[in-house]
mmCIF file with all atom_site columns, C-alpha atoms in Angstrom:
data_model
loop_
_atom_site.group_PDB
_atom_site.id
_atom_site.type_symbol
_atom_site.label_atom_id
_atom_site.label_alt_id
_atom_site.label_comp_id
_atom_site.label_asym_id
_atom_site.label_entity_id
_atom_site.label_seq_id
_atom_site.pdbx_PDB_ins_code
_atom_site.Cartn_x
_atom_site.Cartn_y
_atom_site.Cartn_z
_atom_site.occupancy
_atom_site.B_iso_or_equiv
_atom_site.pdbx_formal_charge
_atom_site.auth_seq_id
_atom_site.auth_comp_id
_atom_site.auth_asym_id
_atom_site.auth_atom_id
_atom_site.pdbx_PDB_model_num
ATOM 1   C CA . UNK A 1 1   ? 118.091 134.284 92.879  1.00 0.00 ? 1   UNK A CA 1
ATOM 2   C CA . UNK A 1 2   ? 118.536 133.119 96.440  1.00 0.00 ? 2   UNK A CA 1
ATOM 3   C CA . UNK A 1 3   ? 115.531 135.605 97.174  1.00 0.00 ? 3   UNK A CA 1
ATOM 4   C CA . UNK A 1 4   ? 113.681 134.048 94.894  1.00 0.00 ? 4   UNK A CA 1
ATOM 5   C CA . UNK A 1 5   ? 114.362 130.377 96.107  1.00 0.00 ? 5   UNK A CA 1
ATOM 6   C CA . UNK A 1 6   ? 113.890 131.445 99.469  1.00 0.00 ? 6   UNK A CA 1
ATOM 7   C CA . UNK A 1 7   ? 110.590 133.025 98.946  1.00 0.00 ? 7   UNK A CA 1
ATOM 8   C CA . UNK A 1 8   ? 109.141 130.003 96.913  1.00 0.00 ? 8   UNK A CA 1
ATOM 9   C CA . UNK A 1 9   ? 110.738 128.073 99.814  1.00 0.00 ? 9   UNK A CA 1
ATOM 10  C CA . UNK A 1 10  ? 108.703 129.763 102.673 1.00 0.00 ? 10  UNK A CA 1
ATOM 11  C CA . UNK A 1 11  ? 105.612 129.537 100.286 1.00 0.00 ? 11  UNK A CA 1
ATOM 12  C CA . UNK A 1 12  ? 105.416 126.228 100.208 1.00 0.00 ? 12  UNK A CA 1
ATOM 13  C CA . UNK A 1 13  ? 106.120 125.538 103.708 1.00 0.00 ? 13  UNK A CA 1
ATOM 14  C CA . UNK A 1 14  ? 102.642 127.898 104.530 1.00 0.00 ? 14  UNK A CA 1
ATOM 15  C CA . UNK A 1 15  ? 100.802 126.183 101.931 1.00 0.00 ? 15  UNK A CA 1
ATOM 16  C CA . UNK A 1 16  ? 101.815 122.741 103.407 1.00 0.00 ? 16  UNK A CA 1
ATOM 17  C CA . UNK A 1 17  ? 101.236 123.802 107.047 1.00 0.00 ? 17  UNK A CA 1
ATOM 18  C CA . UNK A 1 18  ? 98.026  125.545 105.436 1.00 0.00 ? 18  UNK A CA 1
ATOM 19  C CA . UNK A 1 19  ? 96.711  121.934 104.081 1.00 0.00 ? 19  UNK A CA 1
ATOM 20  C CA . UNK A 1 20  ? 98.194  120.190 107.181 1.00 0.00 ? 20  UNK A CA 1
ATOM 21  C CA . UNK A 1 21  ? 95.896  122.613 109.957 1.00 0.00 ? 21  UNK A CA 1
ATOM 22  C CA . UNK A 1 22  ? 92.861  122.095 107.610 1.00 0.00 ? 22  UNK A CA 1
ATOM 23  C CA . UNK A 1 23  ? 92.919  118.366 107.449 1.00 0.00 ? 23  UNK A CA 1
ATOM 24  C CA . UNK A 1 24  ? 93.618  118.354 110.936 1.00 0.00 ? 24  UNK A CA 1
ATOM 25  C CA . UNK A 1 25  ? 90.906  120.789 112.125 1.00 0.00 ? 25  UNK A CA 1
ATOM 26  C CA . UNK A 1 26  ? 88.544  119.882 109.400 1.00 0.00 ? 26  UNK A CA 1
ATOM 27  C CA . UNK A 1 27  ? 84.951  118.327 110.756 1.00 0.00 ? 27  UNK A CA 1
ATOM 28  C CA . UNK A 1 28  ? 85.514  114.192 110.179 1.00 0.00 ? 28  UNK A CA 1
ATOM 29  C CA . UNK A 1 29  ? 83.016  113.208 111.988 1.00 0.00 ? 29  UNK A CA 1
ATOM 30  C CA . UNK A 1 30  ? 80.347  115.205 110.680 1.00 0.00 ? 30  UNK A CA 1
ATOM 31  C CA . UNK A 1 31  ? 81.116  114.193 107.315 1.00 0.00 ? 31  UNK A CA 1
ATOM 32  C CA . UNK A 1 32  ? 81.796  110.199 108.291 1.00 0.00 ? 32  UNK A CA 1
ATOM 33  C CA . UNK A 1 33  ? 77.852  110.784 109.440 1.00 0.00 ? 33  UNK A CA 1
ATOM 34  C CA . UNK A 1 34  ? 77.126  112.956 106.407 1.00 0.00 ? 34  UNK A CA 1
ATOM 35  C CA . UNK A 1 35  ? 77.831  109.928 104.052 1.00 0.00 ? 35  UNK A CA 1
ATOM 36  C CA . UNK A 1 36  ? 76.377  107.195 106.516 1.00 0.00 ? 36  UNK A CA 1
ATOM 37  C CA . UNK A 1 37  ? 72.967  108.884 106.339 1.00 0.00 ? 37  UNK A CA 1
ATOM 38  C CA . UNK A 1 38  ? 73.137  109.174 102.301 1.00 0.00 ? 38  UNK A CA 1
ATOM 39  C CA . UNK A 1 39  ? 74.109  105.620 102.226 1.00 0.00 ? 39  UNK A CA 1
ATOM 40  C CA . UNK A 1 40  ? 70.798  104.866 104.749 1.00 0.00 ? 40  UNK A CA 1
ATOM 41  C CA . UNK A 1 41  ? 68.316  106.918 101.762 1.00 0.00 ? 41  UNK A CA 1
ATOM 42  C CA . UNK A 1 42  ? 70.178  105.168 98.883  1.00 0.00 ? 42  UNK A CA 1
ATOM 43  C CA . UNK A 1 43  ? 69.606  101.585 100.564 1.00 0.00 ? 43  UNK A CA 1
ATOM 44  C CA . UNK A 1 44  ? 65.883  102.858 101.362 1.00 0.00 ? 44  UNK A CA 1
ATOM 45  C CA . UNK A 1 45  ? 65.444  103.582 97.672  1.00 0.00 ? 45  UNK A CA 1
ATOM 46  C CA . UNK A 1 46  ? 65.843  100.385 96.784  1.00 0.00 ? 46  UNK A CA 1
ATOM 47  C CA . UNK A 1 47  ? 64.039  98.624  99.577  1.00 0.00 ? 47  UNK A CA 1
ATOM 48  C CA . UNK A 1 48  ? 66.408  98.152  101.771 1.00 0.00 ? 48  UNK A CA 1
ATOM 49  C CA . UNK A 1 49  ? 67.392  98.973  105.517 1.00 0.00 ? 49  UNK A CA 1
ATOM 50  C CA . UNK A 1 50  ? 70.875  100.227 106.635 1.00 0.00 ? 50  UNK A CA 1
ATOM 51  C CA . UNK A 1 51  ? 71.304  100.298 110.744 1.00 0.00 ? 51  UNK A CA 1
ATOM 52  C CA . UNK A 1 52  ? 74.756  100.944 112.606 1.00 0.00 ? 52  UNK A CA 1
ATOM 53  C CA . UNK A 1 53  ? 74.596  101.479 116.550 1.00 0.00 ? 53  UNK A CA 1
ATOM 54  C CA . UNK A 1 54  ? 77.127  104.200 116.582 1.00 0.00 ? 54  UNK A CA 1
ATOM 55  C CA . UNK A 1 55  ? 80.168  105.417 114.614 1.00 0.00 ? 55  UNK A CA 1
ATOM 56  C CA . UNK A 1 56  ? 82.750  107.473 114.969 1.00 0.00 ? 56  UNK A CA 1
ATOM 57  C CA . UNK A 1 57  ? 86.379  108.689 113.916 1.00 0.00 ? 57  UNK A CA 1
ATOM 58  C CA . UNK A 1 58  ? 88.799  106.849 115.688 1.00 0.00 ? 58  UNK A CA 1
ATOM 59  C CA . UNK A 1 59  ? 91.827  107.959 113.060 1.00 0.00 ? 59  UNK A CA 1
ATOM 60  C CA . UNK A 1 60  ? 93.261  110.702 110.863 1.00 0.00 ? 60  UNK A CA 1
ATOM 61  C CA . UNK A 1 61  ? 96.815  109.414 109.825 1.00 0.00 ? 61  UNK A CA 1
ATOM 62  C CA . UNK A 1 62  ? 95.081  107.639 107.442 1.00 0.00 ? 62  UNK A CA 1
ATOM 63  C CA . UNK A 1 63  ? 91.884  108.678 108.191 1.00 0.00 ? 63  UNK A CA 1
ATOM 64  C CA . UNK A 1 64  ? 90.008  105.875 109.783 1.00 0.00 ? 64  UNK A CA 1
ATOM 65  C CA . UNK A 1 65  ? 85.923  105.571 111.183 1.00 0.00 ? 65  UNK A CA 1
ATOM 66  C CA . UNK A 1 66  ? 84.433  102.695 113.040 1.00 0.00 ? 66  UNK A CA 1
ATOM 67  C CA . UNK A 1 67  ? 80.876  101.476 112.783 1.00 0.00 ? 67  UNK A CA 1
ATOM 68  C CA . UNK A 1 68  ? 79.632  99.613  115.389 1.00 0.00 ? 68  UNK A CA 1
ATOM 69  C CA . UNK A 1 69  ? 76.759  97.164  115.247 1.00 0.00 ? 69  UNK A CA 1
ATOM 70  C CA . UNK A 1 70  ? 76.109  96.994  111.231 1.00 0.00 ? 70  UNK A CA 1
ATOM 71  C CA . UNK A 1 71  ? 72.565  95.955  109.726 1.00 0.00 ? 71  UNK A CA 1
ATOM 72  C CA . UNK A 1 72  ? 71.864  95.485  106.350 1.00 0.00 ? 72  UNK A CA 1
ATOM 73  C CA . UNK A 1 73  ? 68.410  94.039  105.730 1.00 0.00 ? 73  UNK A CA 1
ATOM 74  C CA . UNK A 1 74  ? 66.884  93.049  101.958 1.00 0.00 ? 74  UNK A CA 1
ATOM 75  C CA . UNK A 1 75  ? 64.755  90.952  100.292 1.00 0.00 ? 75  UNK A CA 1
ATOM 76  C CA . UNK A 1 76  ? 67.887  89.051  98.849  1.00 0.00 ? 76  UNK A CA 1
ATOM 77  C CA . UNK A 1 77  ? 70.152  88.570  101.842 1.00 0.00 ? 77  UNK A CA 1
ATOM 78  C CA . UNK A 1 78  ? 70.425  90.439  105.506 1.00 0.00 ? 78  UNK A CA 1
ATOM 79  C CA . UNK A 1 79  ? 73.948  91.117  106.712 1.00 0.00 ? 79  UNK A CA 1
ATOM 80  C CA . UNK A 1 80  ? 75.203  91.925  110.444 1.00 0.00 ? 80  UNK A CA 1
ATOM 81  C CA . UNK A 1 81  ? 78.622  92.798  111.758 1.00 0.00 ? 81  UNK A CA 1
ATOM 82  C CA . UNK A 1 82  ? 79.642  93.474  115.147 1.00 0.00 ? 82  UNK A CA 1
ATOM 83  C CA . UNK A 1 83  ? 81.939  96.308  113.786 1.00 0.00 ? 83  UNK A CA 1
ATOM 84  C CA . UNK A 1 84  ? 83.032  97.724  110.371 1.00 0.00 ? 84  UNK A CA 1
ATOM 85  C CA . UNK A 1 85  ? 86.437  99.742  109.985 1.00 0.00 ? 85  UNK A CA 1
ATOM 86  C CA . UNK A 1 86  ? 86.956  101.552 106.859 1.00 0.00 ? 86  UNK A CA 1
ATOM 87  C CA . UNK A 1 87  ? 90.380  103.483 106.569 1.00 0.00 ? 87  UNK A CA 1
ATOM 88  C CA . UNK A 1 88  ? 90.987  105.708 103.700 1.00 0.00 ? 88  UNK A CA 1
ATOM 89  C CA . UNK A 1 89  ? 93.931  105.300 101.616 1.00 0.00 ? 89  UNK A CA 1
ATOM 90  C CA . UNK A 1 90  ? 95.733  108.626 100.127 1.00 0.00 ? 90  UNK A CA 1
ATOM 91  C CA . UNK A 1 91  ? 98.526  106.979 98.987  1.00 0.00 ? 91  UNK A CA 1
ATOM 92  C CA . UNK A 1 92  ? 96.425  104.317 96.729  1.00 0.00 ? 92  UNK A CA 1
ATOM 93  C CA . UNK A 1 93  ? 94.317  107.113 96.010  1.00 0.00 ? 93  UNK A CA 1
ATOM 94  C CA . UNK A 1 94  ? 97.073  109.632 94.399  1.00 0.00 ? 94  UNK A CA 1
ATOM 95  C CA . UNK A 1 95  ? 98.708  106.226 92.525  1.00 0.00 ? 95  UNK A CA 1
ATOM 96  C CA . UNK A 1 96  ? 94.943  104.966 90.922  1.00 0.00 ? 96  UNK A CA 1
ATOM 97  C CA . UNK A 1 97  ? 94.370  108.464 90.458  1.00 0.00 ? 97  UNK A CA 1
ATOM 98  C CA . UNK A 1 98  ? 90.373  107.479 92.704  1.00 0.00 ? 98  UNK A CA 1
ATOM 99  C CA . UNK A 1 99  ? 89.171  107.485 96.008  1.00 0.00 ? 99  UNK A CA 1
ATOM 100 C CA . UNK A 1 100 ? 90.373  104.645 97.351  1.00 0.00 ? 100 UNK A CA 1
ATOM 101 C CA . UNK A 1 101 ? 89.848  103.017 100.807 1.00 0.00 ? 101 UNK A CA 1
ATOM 102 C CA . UNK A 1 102 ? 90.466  99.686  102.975 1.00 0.00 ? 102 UNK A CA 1
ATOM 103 C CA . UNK A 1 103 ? 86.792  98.226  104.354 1.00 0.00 ? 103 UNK A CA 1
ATOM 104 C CA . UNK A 1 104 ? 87.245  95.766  107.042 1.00 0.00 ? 104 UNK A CA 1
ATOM 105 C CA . UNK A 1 105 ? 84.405  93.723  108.748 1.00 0.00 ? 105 UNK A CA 1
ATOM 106 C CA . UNK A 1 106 ? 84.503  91.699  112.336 1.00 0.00 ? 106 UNK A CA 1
ATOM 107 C CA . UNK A 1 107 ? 82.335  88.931  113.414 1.00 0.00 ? 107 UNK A CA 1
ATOM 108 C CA . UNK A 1 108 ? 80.161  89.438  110.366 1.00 0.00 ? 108 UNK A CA 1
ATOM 109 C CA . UNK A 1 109 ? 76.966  86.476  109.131 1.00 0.00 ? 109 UNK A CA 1
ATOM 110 C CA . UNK A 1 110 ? 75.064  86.427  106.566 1.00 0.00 ? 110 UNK A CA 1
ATOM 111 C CA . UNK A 1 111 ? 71.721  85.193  106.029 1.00 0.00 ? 111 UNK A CA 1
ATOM 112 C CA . UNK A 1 112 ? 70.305  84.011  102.734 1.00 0.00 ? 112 UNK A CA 1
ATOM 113 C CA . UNK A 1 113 ? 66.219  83.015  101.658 1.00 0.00 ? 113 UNK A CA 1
ATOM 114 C CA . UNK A 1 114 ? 66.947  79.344  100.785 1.00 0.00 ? 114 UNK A CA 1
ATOM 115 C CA . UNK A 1 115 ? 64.997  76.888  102.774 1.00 0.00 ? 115 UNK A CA 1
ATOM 116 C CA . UNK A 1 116 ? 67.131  74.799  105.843 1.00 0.00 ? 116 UNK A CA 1
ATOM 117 C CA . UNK A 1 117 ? 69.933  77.258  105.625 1.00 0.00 ? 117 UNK A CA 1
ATOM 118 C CA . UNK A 1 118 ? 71.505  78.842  108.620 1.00 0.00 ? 118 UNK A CA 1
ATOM 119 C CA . UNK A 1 119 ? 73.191  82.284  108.151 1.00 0.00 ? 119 UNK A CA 1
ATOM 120 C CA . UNK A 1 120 ? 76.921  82.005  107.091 1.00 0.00 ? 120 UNK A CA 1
ATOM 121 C CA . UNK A 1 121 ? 79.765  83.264  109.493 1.00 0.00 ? 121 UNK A CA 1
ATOM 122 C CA . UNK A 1 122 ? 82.496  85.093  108.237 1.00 0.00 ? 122 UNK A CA 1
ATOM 123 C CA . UNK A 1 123 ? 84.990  86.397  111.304 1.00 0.00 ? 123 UNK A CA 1
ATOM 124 C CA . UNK A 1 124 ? 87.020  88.259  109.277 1.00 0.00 ? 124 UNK A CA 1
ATOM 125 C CA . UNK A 1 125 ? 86.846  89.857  105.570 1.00 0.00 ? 125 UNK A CA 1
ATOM 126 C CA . UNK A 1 126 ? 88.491  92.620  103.772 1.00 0.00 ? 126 UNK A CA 1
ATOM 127 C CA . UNK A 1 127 ? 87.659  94.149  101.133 1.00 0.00 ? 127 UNK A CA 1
ATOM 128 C CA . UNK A 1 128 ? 90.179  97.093  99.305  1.00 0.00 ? 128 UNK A CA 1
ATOM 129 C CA . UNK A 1 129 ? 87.666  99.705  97.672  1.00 0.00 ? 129 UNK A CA 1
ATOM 130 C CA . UNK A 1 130 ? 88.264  102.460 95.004  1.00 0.00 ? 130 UNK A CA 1
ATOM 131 C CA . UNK A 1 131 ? 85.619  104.505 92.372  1.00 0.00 ? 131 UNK A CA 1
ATOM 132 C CA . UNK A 1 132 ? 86.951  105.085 89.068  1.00 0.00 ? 132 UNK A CA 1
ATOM 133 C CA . UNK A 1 133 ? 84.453  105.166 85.710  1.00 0.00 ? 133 UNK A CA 1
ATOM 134 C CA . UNK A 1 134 ? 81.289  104.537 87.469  1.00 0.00 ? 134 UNK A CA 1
ATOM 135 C CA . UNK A 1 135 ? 82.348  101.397 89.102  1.00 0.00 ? 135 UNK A CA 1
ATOM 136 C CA . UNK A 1 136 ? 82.971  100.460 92.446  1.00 0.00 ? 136 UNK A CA 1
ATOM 137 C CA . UNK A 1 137 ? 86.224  98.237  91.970  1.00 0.00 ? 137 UNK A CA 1
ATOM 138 C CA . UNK A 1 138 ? 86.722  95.539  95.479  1.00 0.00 ? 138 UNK A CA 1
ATOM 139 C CA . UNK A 1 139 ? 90.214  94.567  95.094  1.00 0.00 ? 139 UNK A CA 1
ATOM 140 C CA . UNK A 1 140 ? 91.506  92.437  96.746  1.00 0.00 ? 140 UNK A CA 1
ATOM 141 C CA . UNK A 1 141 ? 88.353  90.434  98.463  1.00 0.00 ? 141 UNK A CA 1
ATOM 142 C CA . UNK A 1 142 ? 89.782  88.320  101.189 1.00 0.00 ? 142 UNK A CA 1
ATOM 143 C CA . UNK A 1 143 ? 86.772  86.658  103.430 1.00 0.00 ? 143 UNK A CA 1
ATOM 144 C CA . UNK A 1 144 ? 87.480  84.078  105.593 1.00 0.00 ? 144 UNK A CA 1
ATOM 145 C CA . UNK A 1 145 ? 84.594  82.000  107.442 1.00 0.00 ? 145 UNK A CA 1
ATOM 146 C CA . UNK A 1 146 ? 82.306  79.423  106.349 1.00 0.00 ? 146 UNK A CA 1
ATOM 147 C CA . UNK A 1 147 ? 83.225  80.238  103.059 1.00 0.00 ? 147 UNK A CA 1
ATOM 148 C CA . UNK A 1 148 ? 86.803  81.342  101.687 1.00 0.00 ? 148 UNK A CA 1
ATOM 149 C CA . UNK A 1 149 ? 86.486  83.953  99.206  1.00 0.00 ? 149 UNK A CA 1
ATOM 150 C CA . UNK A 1 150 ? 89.462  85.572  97.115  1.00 0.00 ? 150 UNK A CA 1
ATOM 151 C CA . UNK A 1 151 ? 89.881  87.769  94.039  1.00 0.00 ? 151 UNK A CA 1
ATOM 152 C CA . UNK A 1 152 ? 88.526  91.169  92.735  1.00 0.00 ? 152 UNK A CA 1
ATOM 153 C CA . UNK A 1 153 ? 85.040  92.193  91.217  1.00 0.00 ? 153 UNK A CA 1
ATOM 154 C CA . UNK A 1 154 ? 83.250  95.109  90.058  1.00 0.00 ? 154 UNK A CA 1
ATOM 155 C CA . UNK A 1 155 ? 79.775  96.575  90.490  1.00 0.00 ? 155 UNK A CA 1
ATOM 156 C CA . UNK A 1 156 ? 78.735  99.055  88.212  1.00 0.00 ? 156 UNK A CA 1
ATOM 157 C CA . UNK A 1 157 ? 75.847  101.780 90.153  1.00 0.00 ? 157 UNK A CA 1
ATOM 158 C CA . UNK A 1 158 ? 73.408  103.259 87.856  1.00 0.00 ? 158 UNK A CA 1
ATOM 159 C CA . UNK A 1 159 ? 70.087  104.681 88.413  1.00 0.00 ? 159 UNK A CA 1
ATOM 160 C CA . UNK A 1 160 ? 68.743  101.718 87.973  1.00 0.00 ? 160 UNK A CA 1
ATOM 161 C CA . UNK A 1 161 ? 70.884  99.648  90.462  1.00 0.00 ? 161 UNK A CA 1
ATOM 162 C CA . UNK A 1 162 ? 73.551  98.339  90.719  1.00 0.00 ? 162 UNK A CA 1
ATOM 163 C CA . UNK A 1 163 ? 74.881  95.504  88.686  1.00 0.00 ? 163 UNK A CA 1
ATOM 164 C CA . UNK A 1 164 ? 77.738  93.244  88.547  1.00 0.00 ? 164 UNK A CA 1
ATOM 165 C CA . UNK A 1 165 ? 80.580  94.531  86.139  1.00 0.00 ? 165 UNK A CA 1
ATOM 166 C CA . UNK A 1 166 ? 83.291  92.351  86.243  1.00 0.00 ? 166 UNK A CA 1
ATOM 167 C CA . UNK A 1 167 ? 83.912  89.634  88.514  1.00 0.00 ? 167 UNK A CA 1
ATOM 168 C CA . UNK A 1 168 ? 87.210  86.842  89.160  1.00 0.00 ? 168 UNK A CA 1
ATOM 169 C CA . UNK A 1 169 ? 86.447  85.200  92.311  1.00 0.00 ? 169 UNK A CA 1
ATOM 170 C CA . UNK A 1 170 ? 87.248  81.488  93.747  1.00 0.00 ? 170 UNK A CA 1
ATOM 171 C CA . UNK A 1 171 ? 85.269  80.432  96.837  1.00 0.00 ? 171 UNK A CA 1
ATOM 172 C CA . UNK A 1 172 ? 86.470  77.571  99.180  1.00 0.00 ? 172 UNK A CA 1
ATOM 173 C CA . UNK A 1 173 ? 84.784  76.307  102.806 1.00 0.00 ? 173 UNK A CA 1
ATOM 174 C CA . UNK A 1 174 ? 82.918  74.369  104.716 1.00 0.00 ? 174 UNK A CA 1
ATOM 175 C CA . UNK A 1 175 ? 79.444  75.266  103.396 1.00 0.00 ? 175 UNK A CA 1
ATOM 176 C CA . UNK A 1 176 ? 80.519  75.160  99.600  1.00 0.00 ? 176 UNK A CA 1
ATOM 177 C CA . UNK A 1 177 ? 77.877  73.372  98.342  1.00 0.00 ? 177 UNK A CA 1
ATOM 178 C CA . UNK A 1 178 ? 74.822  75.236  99.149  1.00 0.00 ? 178 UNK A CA 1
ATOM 179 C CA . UNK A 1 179 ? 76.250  77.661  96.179  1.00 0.00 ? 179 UNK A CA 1
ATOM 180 C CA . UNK A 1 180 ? 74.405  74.234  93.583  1.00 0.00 ? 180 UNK A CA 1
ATOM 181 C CA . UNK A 1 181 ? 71.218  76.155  95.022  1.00 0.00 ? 181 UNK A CA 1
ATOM 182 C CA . UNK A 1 182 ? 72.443  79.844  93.755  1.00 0.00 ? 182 UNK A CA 1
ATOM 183 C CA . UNK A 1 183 ? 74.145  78.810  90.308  1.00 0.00 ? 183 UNK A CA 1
ATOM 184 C CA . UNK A 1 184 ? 70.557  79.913  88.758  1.00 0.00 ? 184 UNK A CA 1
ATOM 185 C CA . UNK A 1 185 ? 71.292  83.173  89.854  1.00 0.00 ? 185 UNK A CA 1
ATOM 186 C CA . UNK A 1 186 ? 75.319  84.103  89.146  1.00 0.00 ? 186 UNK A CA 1
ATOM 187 C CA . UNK A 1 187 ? 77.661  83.038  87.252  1.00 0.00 ? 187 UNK A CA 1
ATOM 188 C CA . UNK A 1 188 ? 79.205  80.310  89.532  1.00 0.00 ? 188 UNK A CA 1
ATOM 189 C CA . UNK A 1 189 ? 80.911  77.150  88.593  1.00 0.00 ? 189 UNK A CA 1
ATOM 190 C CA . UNK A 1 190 ? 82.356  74.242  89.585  1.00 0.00 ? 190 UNK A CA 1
ATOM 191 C CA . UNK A 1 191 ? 85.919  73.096  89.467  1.00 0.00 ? 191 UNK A CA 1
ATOM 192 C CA . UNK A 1 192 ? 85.047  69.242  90.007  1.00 0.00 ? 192 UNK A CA 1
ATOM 193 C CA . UNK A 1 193 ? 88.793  68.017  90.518  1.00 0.00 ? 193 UNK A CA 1
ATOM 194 C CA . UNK A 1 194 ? 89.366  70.495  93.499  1.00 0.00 ? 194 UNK A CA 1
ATOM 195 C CA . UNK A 1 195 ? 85.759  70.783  94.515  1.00 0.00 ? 195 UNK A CA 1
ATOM 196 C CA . UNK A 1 196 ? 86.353  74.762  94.397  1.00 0.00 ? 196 UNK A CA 1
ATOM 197 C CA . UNK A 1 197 ? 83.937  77.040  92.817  1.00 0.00 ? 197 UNK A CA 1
ATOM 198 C CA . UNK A 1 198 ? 84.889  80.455  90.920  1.00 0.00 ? 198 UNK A CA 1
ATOM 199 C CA . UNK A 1 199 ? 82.511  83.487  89.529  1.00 0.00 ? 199 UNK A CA 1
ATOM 200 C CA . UNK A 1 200 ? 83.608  84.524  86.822  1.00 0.00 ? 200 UNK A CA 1
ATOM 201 C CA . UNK A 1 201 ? 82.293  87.456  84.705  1.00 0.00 ? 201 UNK A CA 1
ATOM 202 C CA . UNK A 1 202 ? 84.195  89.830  82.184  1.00 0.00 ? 202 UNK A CA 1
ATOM 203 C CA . UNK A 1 203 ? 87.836  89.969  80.823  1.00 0.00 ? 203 UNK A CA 1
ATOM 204 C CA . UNK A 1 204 ? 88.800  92.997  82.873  1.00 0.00 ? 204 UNK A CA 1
ATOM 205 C CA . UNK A 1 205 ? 92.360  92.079  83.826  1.00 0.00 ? 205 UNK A CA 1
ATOM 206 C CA . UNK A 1 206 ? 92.844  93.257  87.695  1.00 0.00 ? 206 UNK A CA 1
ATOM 207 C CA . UNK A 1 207 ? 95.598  95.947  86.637  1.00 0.00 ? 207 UNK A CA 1
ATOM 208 C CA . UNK A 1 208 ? 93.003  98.358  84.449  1.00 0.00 ? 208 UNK A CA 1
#
């Protein structure tokens, strides 16, 4: 019996020092580029362009990449950050049972088409990611800037494009009120005691 235990003993210790050499030694940051490039073409399909100045692997306990210089430019909104970090979460990822990951953006603006407007500042935001059912789940959202945005949300991507799932967010700040110009568009509305706004779509509660 002690043979036995011994021998399962020294089999997992391999198999752990196995799985610890390969994640080590495994090629990061050819696969960080791998999926940059696939997210470039899946922005060009729908009209859009993707742009990063450099990135890199800066991290592998979690694993962690840096993207310098970020450019997102569509016909709805452009978006620049001076770097994005995005660090990959195992432990959220065994517990949700999906990828999960931590996106963080620095010095980030973004520009809208409405007439007179300037492009908003946000110098921080964080966003917690994870993929689970064919939805891309940000929870929490935490931007600060120009405007103050909290909660969770859910985009669902399809072949067609992607589309808001689920959404339960408040948004605060300075530059509140240009969002009476986008209430057309999203669900948005207006808390007139506290001058807040919230976007609000679904009955998703944030623990499913």
């Amino acid at each position: 019996m002690k043979r036995f235990l011994a021998g399962v003993l020294i089999a997992v210790i391999l198999l752990l020092t196995f799985g610890a050499a390969l994640y080590v030694f495994f090629p990061w940051e050819a696969s960080v580029h791998r999926l940059w490039r696939k997210g470039v073409l899946a922005a060009a399909e729908r009209g859009a362009v993707l742009e990063a100045s450099s990135i890199s692997v800066d991290g592998l306990f979690p694993l962690r990449a840096s993207v310098e210089g970020v450019r997102l430019l569509s016909s709805l909104f452009t978006m620049e950050s001076g770097r994005a970090k995005i660090s990959f979460s195992p432990w959220r990822t065994i517990l949700s049972m999906s990828p999960s990951a931590e996106l963080r953006f620095e010095k980030a603006s973004v520009g809208i088409p409405l007439t007179g407007e300037s492009p908003l500042a946000f110098p921080a935001a964080g966003l917690g990611l994870s993929w689970k059912s064919g939805e891309m789940r940000i929870d929490p959202v935490a931007v600060a800037g120009d405007l103050s945005i909290s909660g969770n949300l859910a985009v669902k991507l399809a072949a067609g494009g992607p589309s808001l799932a689920h959404a339960d967010l408040a948004i605060r700040g300075d530059r509140v009120q240009l969002l009476d110009r986008l209430k057309a568009v999203f669900p948005l509305k207006k808390d007139e005691a506290g001058g807040a706004w919230t976007l609000k779509k679904g009955g998703r509660s944030r623990e499913s």
